[in-house]
Tab-separated table of N, CA, C and O in Angstrom:
chain	number	residue	atom	x	y	z
P	157	UNK	N	1.005	11.118	20.049
P	157	UNK	CA	1.181	10.415	21.559
P	157	UNK	C	-0.510	9.947	21.829
P	157	UNK	O	-1.095	11.074	22.141
P	158	UNK	N	-0.456	8.866	21.567
P	158	UNK	CA	-2.269	8.272	21.455
P	158	UNK	C	-1.950	7.302	22.656
P	158	UNK	O	-1.453	6.439	22.547
P	159	UNK	N	-2.705	7.148	23.736
P	159	UNK	CA	-2.697	6.644	24.736
P	159	UNK	C	-1.689	6.324	25.500
P	159	UNK	O	-1.381	5.261	25.863
P	160	UNK	N	-0.725	7.326	25.814
P	160	UNK	CA	0.734	7.046	26.319
P	160	UNK	C	1.286	6.210	25.065
P	160	UNK	O	2.720	5.902	25.683
P	161	UNK	N	1.178	5.958	23.638
P	161	UNK	CA	2.111	5.210	22.960
P	161	UNK	C	2.682	6.344	22.304
P	161	UNK	O	1.987	7.282	21.505
P	162	UNK	N	3.788	6.227	21.962
P	162	UNK	CA	4.949	6.945	20.689
P	162	UNK	C	4.213	6.247	19.567
P	162	UNK	O	4.714	5.265	19.038
P	163	UNK	N	3.411	7.203	18.735
P	163	UNK	CA	2.823	6.729	17.208
P	163	UNK	C	3.901	7.285	16.318
P	163	UNK	O	4.490	8.271	16.081
P	164	UNK	N	4.385	5.850	15.541
P	164	UNK	CA	5.696	6.222	14.502
P	164	UNK	C	4.717	6.519	13.168
P	164	UNK	O	5.472	7.407	12.403
P	165	UNK	N	3.641	5.843	12.542
P	165	UNK	CA	3.315	5.953	11.618
P	165	UNK	C	1.858	5.530	11.761
P	165	UNK	O	1.862	3.978	12.366
P	166	UNK	N	1.021	5.515	10.518
P	166	UNK	CA	-0.088	4.862	10.661
P	166	UNK	C	0.257	3.946	9.223
P	166	UNK	O	0.570	4.842	7.868
P	167	UNK	N	-0.626	3.310	8.967
P	167	UNK	CA	-0.499	2.304	7.836
P	167	UNK	C	-1.961	2.105	6.899
P	167	UNK	O	-3.010	1.690	8.043
P	168	UNK	N	-2.244	2.185	5.538
P	168	UNK	CA	-3.360	1.794	5.366
P	168	UNK	C	-3.811	0.062	5.399
P	168	UNK	O	-2.764	-0.706	5.937
P	169	UNK	N	-5.066	0.041	5.611
P	169	UNK	CA	-5.499	-1.426	5.672
P	169	UNK	C	-4.675	-2.417	4.310
P	169	UNK	O	-4.556	-3.396	5.173
P	170	UNK	N	-4.541	-2.240	3.430
P	170	UNK	CA	-3.987	-3.173	2.486
P	170	UNK	C	-2.456	-3.503	2.907
P	170	UNK	O	-2.171	-4.384	3.068
P	171	UNK	N	-1.914	-2.516	3.499
P	171	UNK	CA	-0.481	-2.694	4.025
P	171	UNK	C	-0.618	-3.704	5.214
P	171	UNK	O	0.391	-4.276	5.170
P	172	UNK	N	-1.228	-3.401	6.064
P	172	UNK	CA	-1.424	-3.975	7.437
P	172	UNK	C	-1.891	-5.308	6.917
P	172	UNK	O	-1.519	-6.522	7.295
P	173	UNK	N	-2.561	-5.655	6.107
P	173	UNK	CA	-3.043	-7.119	5.498
P	173	UNK	C	-1.601	-7.887	4.979
P	173	UNK	O	-1.792	-8.854	5.285
P	174	UNK	N	-1.045	-7.138	4.279
P	174	UNK	CA	0.079	-7.798	3.589
P	174	UNK	C	1.295	-8.005	4.525
P	174	UNK	O	1.578	-9.262	4.669
P	175	UNK	N	1.498	-7.122	5.912
P	175	UNK	CA	2.182	-7.762	6.712
P	175	UNK	C	1.643	-8.799	7.464
P	175	UNK	O	2.764	-9.481	7.953
P	176	UNK	N	0.573	-8.938	7.982
P	176	UNK	CA	-0.189	-9.677	8.795
P	176	UNK	C	-0.098	-11.147	7.671
P	176	UNK	O	0.087	-12.116	8.211
P	177	UNK	N	-0.186	-11.167	6.461
P	177	UNK	CA	-0.139	-12.146	5.657
P	177	UNK	C	1.364	-12.914	5.652
P	177	UNK	O	2.084	-14.212	5.801
P	178	UNK	N	2.461	-12.155	5.260
P	178	UNK	CA	3.832	-12.258	5.879
P	178	UNK	C	4.310	-13.370	7.471
P	178	UNK	O	4.972	-13.777	7.029
P	179	UNK	N	3.529	-12.354	8.050
P	179	UNK	CA	3.709	-13.011	9.463
P	179	UNK	C	3.624	-14.432	9.738
P	179	UNK	O	3.897	-15.190	10.171
P	180	UNK	N	2.463	-14.918	8.958
P	180	UNK	CA	1.710	-16.260	9.205
P	180	UNK	C	1.724	-17.279	8.191
P	180	UNK	O	1.628	-18.170	7.791
P	181	UNK	N	2.650	-16.502	7.073
P	181	UNK	CA	2.969	-17.808	5.678
P	181	UNK	C	4.640	-17.553	5.847
P	181	UNK	O	5.292	-16.958	6.036
P	182	UNK	N	5.047	-18.939	5.583
P	182	UNK	CA	6.417	-19.400	5.357
P	182	UNK	C	6.802	-19.338	4.054
P	182	UNK	O	6.478	-20.410	3.463
P	183	UNK	N	7.529	-18.511	3.481
P	183	UNK	CA	7.975	-18.280	2.341
P	183	UNK	C	9.470	-18.945	2.074
P	183	UNK	O	9.999	-19.193	1.295
P	184	UNK	N	10.255	-19.237	3.222
P	184	UNK	CA	11.367	-19.842	3.303
P	184	UNK	C	11.603	-21.168	2.744
P	184	UNK	O	12.478	-21.788	1.560
P	185	UNK	N	10.355	-22.297	2.989
P	185	UNK	CA	10.563	-23.495	2.148
P	185	UNK	C	10.290	-23.480	0.691
P	185	UNK	O	10.746	-24.538	-0.030
P	186	UNK	N	9.579	-22.820	-0.270
P	186	UNK	CA	9.697	-22.663	-1.312
P	186	UNK	C	10.445	-21.571	-2.217
P	186	UNK	O	10.128	-21.463	-3.433
P	187	UNK	N	11.369	-20.745	-1.606
P	187	UNK	CA	12.127	-19.992	-1.973
P	187	UNK	C	13.314	-20.459	-2.459
P	187	UNK	O	14.207	-20.791	-1.547
P	188	UNK	N	13.664	-20.293	-3.580
P	188	UNK	CA	15.099	-20.973	-3.800
P	188	UNK	C	16.050	-19.502	-3.823
P	188	UNK	O	15.766	-18.663	-3.860
P	189	UNK	N	17.639	-19.470	-3.673
P	189	UNK	CA	18.237	-18.368	-3.526
P	189	UNK	C	18.134	-17.729	-4.795
P	189	UNK	O	17.965	-18.475	-5.990
P	190	UNK	N	18.304	-16.617	-4.648
P	190	UNK	CA	18.272	-15.305	-5.963
P	190	UNK	C	16.994	-15.440	-6.469
P	190	UNK	O	16.598	-14.925	-7.874
P	191	UNK	N	15.914	-16.252	-5.874
P	191	UNK	CA	14.678	-16.054	-6.338
P	191	UNK	C	13.795	-14.709	-6.102
P	191	UNK	O	13.957	-14.289	-5.615
P	192	UNK	N	13.194	-14.574	-7.099
P	192	UNK	CA	12.326	-13.113	-7.166
P	192	UNK	C	11.319	-13.168	-6.024
P	192	UNK	O	10.978	-12.376	-5.593
P	193	UNK	N	11.053	-14.145	-5.796
P	193	UNK	CA	10.017	-14.386	-4.512
P	193	UNK	C	8.400	-15.063	-4.675
P	193	UNK	O	8.168	-15.294	-6.275
P	194	UNK	N	7.660	-14.665	-4.280
P	194	UNK	CA	6.282	-15.284	-4.392
P	194	UNK	C	4.974	-13.923	-4.406
P	194	UNK	O	5.570	-13.275	-3.806
P	195	UNK	N	4.250	-14.023	-5.134
P	195	UNK	CA	3.513	-13.173	-5.435
P	195	UNK	C	1.912	-13.319	-4.746
P	195	UNK	O	1.584	-14.609	-5.008
P	196	UNK	N	1.522	-12.366	-4.450
P	196	UNK	CA	0.087	-12.727	-3.746
P	196	UNK	C	-0.720	-11.536	-4.068
P	196	UNK	O	-0.295	-10.457	-4.012
P	197	UNK	N	-2.073	-11.769	-4.437
P	197	UNK	CA	-3.072	-10.856	-4.374
P	197	UNK	C	-3.904	-11.103	-3.072
P	197	UNK	O	-4.796	-12.000	-2.947
P	198	UNK	N	-4.093	-9.827	-2.376
P	198	UNK	CA	-4.875	-9.871	-1.347
P	198	UNK	C	-6.235	-8.805	-1.569
P	198	UNK	O	-5.736	-8.061	-2.344
P	199	UNK	N	-7.174	-9.357	-1.020
P	199	UNK	CA	-8.310	-8.425	-1.366
P	199	UNK	C	-9.407	-8.308	-0.076
P	199	UNK	O	-9.129	-9.295	0.511
P	200	UNK	N	-10.285	-7.242	-0.219
P	200	UNK	CA	-10.986	-7.081	0.983
P	200	UNK	C	-12.317	-6.464	0.203
P	200	UNK	O	-12.453	-5.524	-0.488
P	201	UNK	N	-13.180	-7.270	0.190
P	201	UNK	CA	-14.719	-6.810	-0.375
P	201	UNK	C	-15.508	-6.463	0.547
P	201	UNK	O	-15.999	-6.878	1.654
P	202	UNK	N	-15.306	-4.911	1.413
P	202	UNK	CA	-16.042	-4.163	2.311
P	202	UNK	C	-17.673	-4.258	1.690
P	202	UNK	O	-18.289	-4.337	0.645
P	203	UNK	N	-18.372	-3.266	2.609
P	203	UNK	CA	-20.079	-2.897	2.309
P	203	UNK	C	-20.399	-2.047	1.711
P	203	UNK	O	-20.981	-1.914	0.760
P	204	UNK	N	-19.033	-1.337	1.434
P	204	UNK	CA	-19.212	-0.141	0.341
P	204	UNK	C	-17.984	0.022	-0.206
P	204	UNK	O	-18.148	0.962	-1.110
P	205	UNK	N	-17.204	-0.917	-0.663
P	205	UNK	CA	-16.189	-0.540	-1.579
P	205	UNK	C	-15.393	-1.722	-1.625
P	205	UNK	O	-15.165	-2.645	-0.586
P	206	UNK	N	-14.365	-2.071	-2.211
P	206	UNK	CA	-13.289	-2.898	-2.383
P	206	UNK	C	-12.048	-2.424	-2.212
P	206	UNK	O	-11.802	-1.606	-2.969
P	207	UNK	N	-10.980	-3.273	-1.966
P	207	UNK	CA	-9.647	-2.866	-2.351
P	207	UNK	C	-9.029	-4.142	-2.747
P	207	UNK	O	-9.320	-5.405	-2.381
P	208	UNK	N	-7.898	-4.099	-3.653
P	208	UNK	CA	-6.979	-5.385	-4.013
P	208	UNK	C	-5.674	-4.747	-3.934
P	208	UNK	O	-5.331	-3.652	-4.412
P	209	UNK	N	-4.567	-5.975	-3.431
P	209	UNK	CA	-2.913	-5.526	-3.498
P	209	UNK	C	-2.461	-6.486	-3.963
P	209	UNK	O	-2.470	-7.784	-3.278
P	210	UNK	N	-1.298	-6.431	-5.057
P	210	UNK	CA	-0.463	-7.467	-5.437
P	210	UNK	C	0.775	-6.866	-4.852
P	210	UNK	O	0.990	-5.992	-4.504
P	211	UNK	N	1.023	-8.184	-3.940
P	211	UNK	CA	2.551	-8.175	-3.118
P	211	UNK	C	3.405	-9.308	-3.449
P	211	UNK	O	2.835	-10.491	-3.893
P	212	UNK	N	4.715	-8.722	-3.566
P	212	UNK	CA	5.729	-9.676	-3.832
P	212	UNK	C	6.329	-9.878	-2.537
P	212	UNK	O	6.671	-9.029	-1.745
P	213	UNK	N	6.487	-11.264	-2.398
P	213	UNK	CA	7.040	-11.629	-1.093
P	213	UNK	C	8.686	-12.387	-1.114
P	213	UNK	O	8.630	-13.055	-2.238
P	214	UNK	N	9.250	-12.136	-0.186
P	214	UNK	CA	10.776	-12.720	0.031
P	214	UNK	C	11.341	-12.931	0.584
P	214	UNK	O	10.876	-12.234	1.872
P	215	UNK	N	12.191	-13.900	1.281
P	215	UNK	CA	12.668	-13.970	2.334
P	215	UNK	C	14.453	-13.403	2.421
P	215	UNK	O	15.091	-13.227	1.511
P	216	UNK	N	14.760	-12.362	3.374
P	216	UNK	CA	15.511	-11.542	3.252
P	216	UNK	C	16.631	-12.525	4.170
P	216	UNK	O	16.481	-12.592	5.300
P	217	UNK	N	17.546	-12.597	3.138
P	217	UNK	CA	18.652	-13.744	3.899
P	217	UNK	C	19.754	-13.039	4.330
P	217	UNK	O	20.810	-13.618	4.652
P	218	UNK	N	20.063	-11.606	4.469
P	218	UNK	CA	20.991	-10.878	4.882
P	218	UNK	C	21.189	-10.687	6.524
P	218	UNK	O	22.353	-10.474	6.632
P	219	UNK	N	19.898	-11.086	7.122
P	219	UNK	CA	20.286	-11.419	8.451
P	219	UNK	C	20.261	-12.740	8.976
P	219	UNK	O	19.600	-13.614	8.367
P	220	UNK	N	20.577	-13.171	10.200
P	220	UNK	CA	20.359	-14.435	10.532
P	220	UNK	C	18.879	-14.791	10.939
P	220	UNK	O	18.517	-16.009	10.984
P	221	UNK	N	17.929	-13.834	10.976
P	221	UNK	CA	16.524	-14.191	11.589
P	221	UNK	C	16.045	-14.505	10.247
P	221	UNK	O	14.694	-15.033	10.590
P	222	UNK	N	16.174	-14.255	8.622
P	222	UNK	CA	15.409	-14.491	7.790
P	222	UNK	C	13.975	-13.980	7.655
P	222	UNK	O	13.262	-15.022	7.500
P	223	UNK	N	14.122	-13.067	8.124
P	223	UNK	CA	12.879	-12.189	7.795
P	223	UNK	C	11.868	-12.251	6.383
P	223	UNK	O	12.711	-12.076	5.308
P	224	UNK	N	10.441	-12.176	6.517
P	224	UNK	CA	9.849	-12.491	5.166
P	224	UNK	C	9.586	-10.793	5.123
P	224	UNK	O	9.184	-10.328	6.049
P	225	UNK	N	10.083	-10.405	3.788
P	225	UNK	CA	9.742	-9.005	3.577
P	225	UNK	C	8.888	-9.172	2.431
P	225	UNK	O	8.763	-9.888	1.330
P	226	UNK	N	8.143	-8.115	1.894
P	226	UNK	CA	7.151	-7.822	0.988
P	226	UNK	C	7.163	-6.484	0.476
P	226	UNK	O	7.589	-5.428	0.891
P	227	UNK	N	6.911	-6.115	-0.896
P	227	UNK	CA	6.706	-5.264	-1.763
P	227	UNK	C	5.462	-5.013	-1.994
P	227	UNK	O	4.815	-5.742	-3.187
P	228	UNK	N	4.532	-3.998	-2.082
P	228	UNK	CA	3.202	-3.762	-2.699
P	228	UNK	C	3.702	-3.561	-4.212
P	228	UNK	O	4.120	-2.337	-4.422
P	229	UNK	N	3.642	-4.000	-4.969
P	229	UNK	CA	3.148	-3.838	-6.529
P	229	UNK	C	2.492	-2.941	-7.289
P	229	UNK	O	2.665	-2.194	-8.249
P	230	UNK	N	1.105	-3.394	-6.705
P	230	UNK	CA	-0.120	-2.236	-7.035
P	230	UNK	C	-0.884	-2.813	-6.107
P	230	UNK	O	-0.851	-3.169	-5.081
P	231	UNK	N	-1.859	-1.288	-6.069
P	231	UNK	CA	-2.881	-1.051	-5.113
P	231	UNK	C	-4.138	-0.371	-5.724
P	231	UNK	O	-3.697	0.553	-6.447
P	232	UNK	N	-5.257	-1.036	-5.598
P	232	UNK	CA	-6.200	-0.022	-6.183
P	232	UNK	C	-7.680	-0.376	-5.333
P	232	UNK	O	-7.883	-1.307	-4.716
P	233	UNK	N	-8.179	0.831	-5.256
P	233	UNK	CA	-9.824	0.804	-4.726
P	233	UNK	C	-10.682	0.933	-5.697
P	233	UNK	O	-10.624	1.840	-6.436
P	234	UNK	N	-11.893	0.392	-5.346
P	234	UNK	CA	-12.999	0.886	-6.227
P	234	UNK	C	-14.196	0.929	-5.006
P	234	UNK	O	-14.523	0.339	-4.507
P	235	UNK	N	-14.684	2.592	-4.857
P	235	UNK	CA	-15.598	2.702	-3.977
P	235	UNK	C	-17.241	2.357	-4.455
P	235	UNK	O	-18.123	2.672	-3.803
P	236	UNK	N	-17.253	1.813	-5.947
P	236	UNK	CA	-18.328	1.806	-6.443
P	236	UNK	C	-18.833	0.293	-6.235
P	236	UNK	O	-19.904	-0.081	-6.576
P	237	UNK	N	-17.905	-0.668	-5.943
P	237	UNK	CA	-18.023	-2.156	-6.106
P	237	UNK	C	-17.607	-2.542	-4.543
P	237	UNK	O	-16.756	-2.494	-4.183
P	238	UNK	N	-18.810	-2.918	-4.066
P	238	UNK	CA	-18.638	-3.302	-2.521
P	238	UNK	C	-20.021	-4.145	-2.320
P	238	UNK	O	-20.910	-4.657	-3.206
P	239	UNK	N	-19.958	-4.670	-1.296
P	239	UNK	CA	-21.156	-5.717	-0.798
P	239	UNK	C	-22.713	-4.982	-1.209
P	239	UNK	O	-22.933	-5.850	-1.548
P	240	UNK	N	-23.026	-3.901	-0.864
P	240	UNK	CA	-24.372	-3.719	-1.427
P	240	UNK	C	-24.616	-3.558	-2.464
P	240	UNK	O	-25.337	-4.262	-3.180
P	241	UNK	N	-23.646	-3.103	-3.369
P	241	UNK	CA	-23.894	-2.936	-4.995
P	241	UNK	C	-23.507	-4.352	-5.481
P	241	UNK	O	-24.548	-4.715	-6.306
P	242	UNK	N	-22.931	-5.022	-5.010
P	242	UNK	CA	-22.514	-6.402	-5.717
P	242	UNK	C	-23.825	-7.299	-5.174
P	242	UNK	O	-24.436	-8.056	-6.042
P	243	UNK	N	-24.202	-7.260	-4.000
P	243	UNK	CA	-25.895	-7.673	-3.614
P	243	UNK	C	-26.774	-7.704	-4.281
P	243	UNK	O	-27.770	-8.456	-4.756
P	244	UNK	N	-26.849	-6.190	-4.545
P	244	UNK	CA	-28.061	-5.776	-5.643
P	244	UNK	C	-27.802	-6.743	-6.814
P	244	UNK	O	-29.037	-6.867	-7.615
P	245	UNK	N	-26.887	-6.105	-7.710
P	245	UNK	CA	-26.730	-6.635	-9.046
P	245	UNK	C	-26.615	-8.371	-8.901
P	245	UNK	O	-27.398	-8.632	-9.852
P	246	UNK	N	-26.240	-8.840	-8.081
P	246	UNK	CA	-26.369	-10.427	-7.911
P	246	UNK	C	-27.987	-10.832	-8.060
P	246	UNK	O	-28.379	-11.443	-8.348
P	247	UNK	N	-28.497	-10.020	-6.896
P	247	UNK	CA	-29.759	-10.467	-6.922
P	247	UNK	C	-30.755	-10.184	-8.050
P	247	UNK	O	-31.690	-10.868	-8.293
P	248	UNK	N	-30.396	-9.229	-8.505
P	248	UNK	CA	-31.042	-8.740	-9.974
P	248	UNK	C	-30.927	-9.850	-10.937
P	248	UNK	O	-32.000	-10.300	-11.839
P	249	UNK	N	-29.739	-10.358	-10.949
P	249	UNK	CA	-29.304	-11.271	-12.326
P	249	UNK	C	-30.068	-12.610	-12.045
P	249	UNK	O	-30.684	-13.041	-12.747
P	250	UNK	N	-29.950	-12.774	-10.485
P	250	UNK	CA	-30.549	-13.953	-10.381
P	250	UNK	C	-32.109	-14.206	-10.750
P	250	UNK	O	-32.786	-15.119	-10.951
P	251	UNK	N	-32.876	-13.117	-10.166
P	251	UNK	CA	-34.235	-12.703	-10.407
P	251	UNK	C	-34.127	-13.133	-11.762
P	251	UNK	O	-35.298	-13.499	-12.275
P	252	UNK	N	-33.516	-12.119	-12.623
P	252	UNK	CA	-33.805	-12.396	-14.150
P	252	UNK	C	-33.708	-13.825	-14.563
P	252	UNK	O	-34.765	-14.192	-15.398
P	253	UNK	N	-32.638	-14.487	-14.264
P	253	UNK	CA	-32.421	-15.750	-14.473
P	253	UNK	C	-33.636	-16.945	-13.759
P	253	UNK	O	-33.899	-17.514	-14.983
P	254	UNK	N	-34.131	-16.577	-12.900
P	254	UNK	CA	-35.374	-17.176	-12.453
P	254	UNK	C	-36.290	-16.950	-13.092
P	254	UNK	O	-37.145	-18.081	-13.268
P	255	UNK	N	-36.761	-15.813	-13.464
P	255	UNK	CA	-38.106	-15.775	-14.096
P	255	UNK	C	-37.729	-16.242	-15.579
P	255	UNK	O	-38.882	-16.307	-16.080
P	256	UNK	N	-36.872	-15.924	-16.409
P	256	UNK	CA	-36.490	-16.621	-17.676
P	256	UNK	C	-36.650	-17.865	-17.502
P	256	UNK	O	-37.595	-18.602	-18.350
P	257	UNK	N	-36.285	-18.587	-16.400
P	257	UNK	CA	-36.394	-20.091	-16.434
P	257	UNK	C	-37.826	-20.536	-15.994
P	257	UNK	O	-38.496	-21.832	-16.430
P	258	UNK	N	-38.597	-20.049	-15.208
P	258	UNK	CA	-39.896	-20.198	-15.004
P	258	UNK	C	-40.809	-20.031	-16.153
P	258	UNK	O	-41.758	-20.672	-15.932
P	259	UNK	N	-40.405	-18.808	-16.803
P	259	UNK	CA	-41.401	-18.875	-18.266
P	259	UNK	C	-41.044	-19.837	-18.888
P	259	UNK	O	-41.979	-20.168	-19.729
P	260	UNK	N	-40.192	-20.185	-19.117
P	260	UNK	CA	-39.762	-21.252	-20.228
P	260	UNK	C	-40.122	-22.709	-19.877
P	260	UNK	O	-40.498	-23.817	-20.607
P	261	UNK	N	-40.569	-22.965	-18.375
P	261	UNK	CA	-41.017	-24.198	-18.147
P	261	UNK	C	-42.386	-24.226	-17.333
P	261	UNK	O	-42.766	-25.381	-17.081
P	262	UNK	N	-42.887	-23.178	-17.690
P	262	UNK	CA	-44.511	-22.900	-17.225
P	262	UNK	C	-45.191	-23.753	-18.431
P	262	UNK	O	-44.987	-23.897	-19.710
P	263	UNK	N	-46.409	-24.649	-18.003
P	263	UNK	CA	-47.257	-25.204	-19.029
P	263	UNK	C	-47.675	-24.579	-20.010
P	263	UNK	O	-48.360	-23.396	-20.099
P	264	UNK	N	-47.739	-25.104	-21.069
P	264	UNK	CA	-48.190	-24.476	-22.693
P	264	UNK	C	-47.107	-23.291	-23.176
P	264	UNK	O	-47.353	-22.369	-24.022
P	265	UNK	N	-45.947	-23.413	-22.813
P	265	UNK	CA	-44.998	-22.380	-23.310
P	265	UNK	C	-44.228	-23.136	-24.169
P	265	UNK	O	-43.889	-24.094	-24.276
């Protein structure tokens, strides 16, 4: 019981993103009957890590509301690859490329 609400369960950030994506996209117009559905890769590159989820969406035609449903086919986290690490590596790569370019274009080289 949190703030007077009955908590049913907690979901991870990738699951919440998959649910949100299903709510704002129309899979009905692109899906044929008996189709396995559409797949999407959702990812989040944060400051200290990243995650990616492969999700398969389909339209549930068993009820009149034709709800979008999703199945997470794969999920992976990497706490070594994030905004700070990526930024540092990119900065180092660009600095090396600039140094190499500047030394090749300097007069007398």
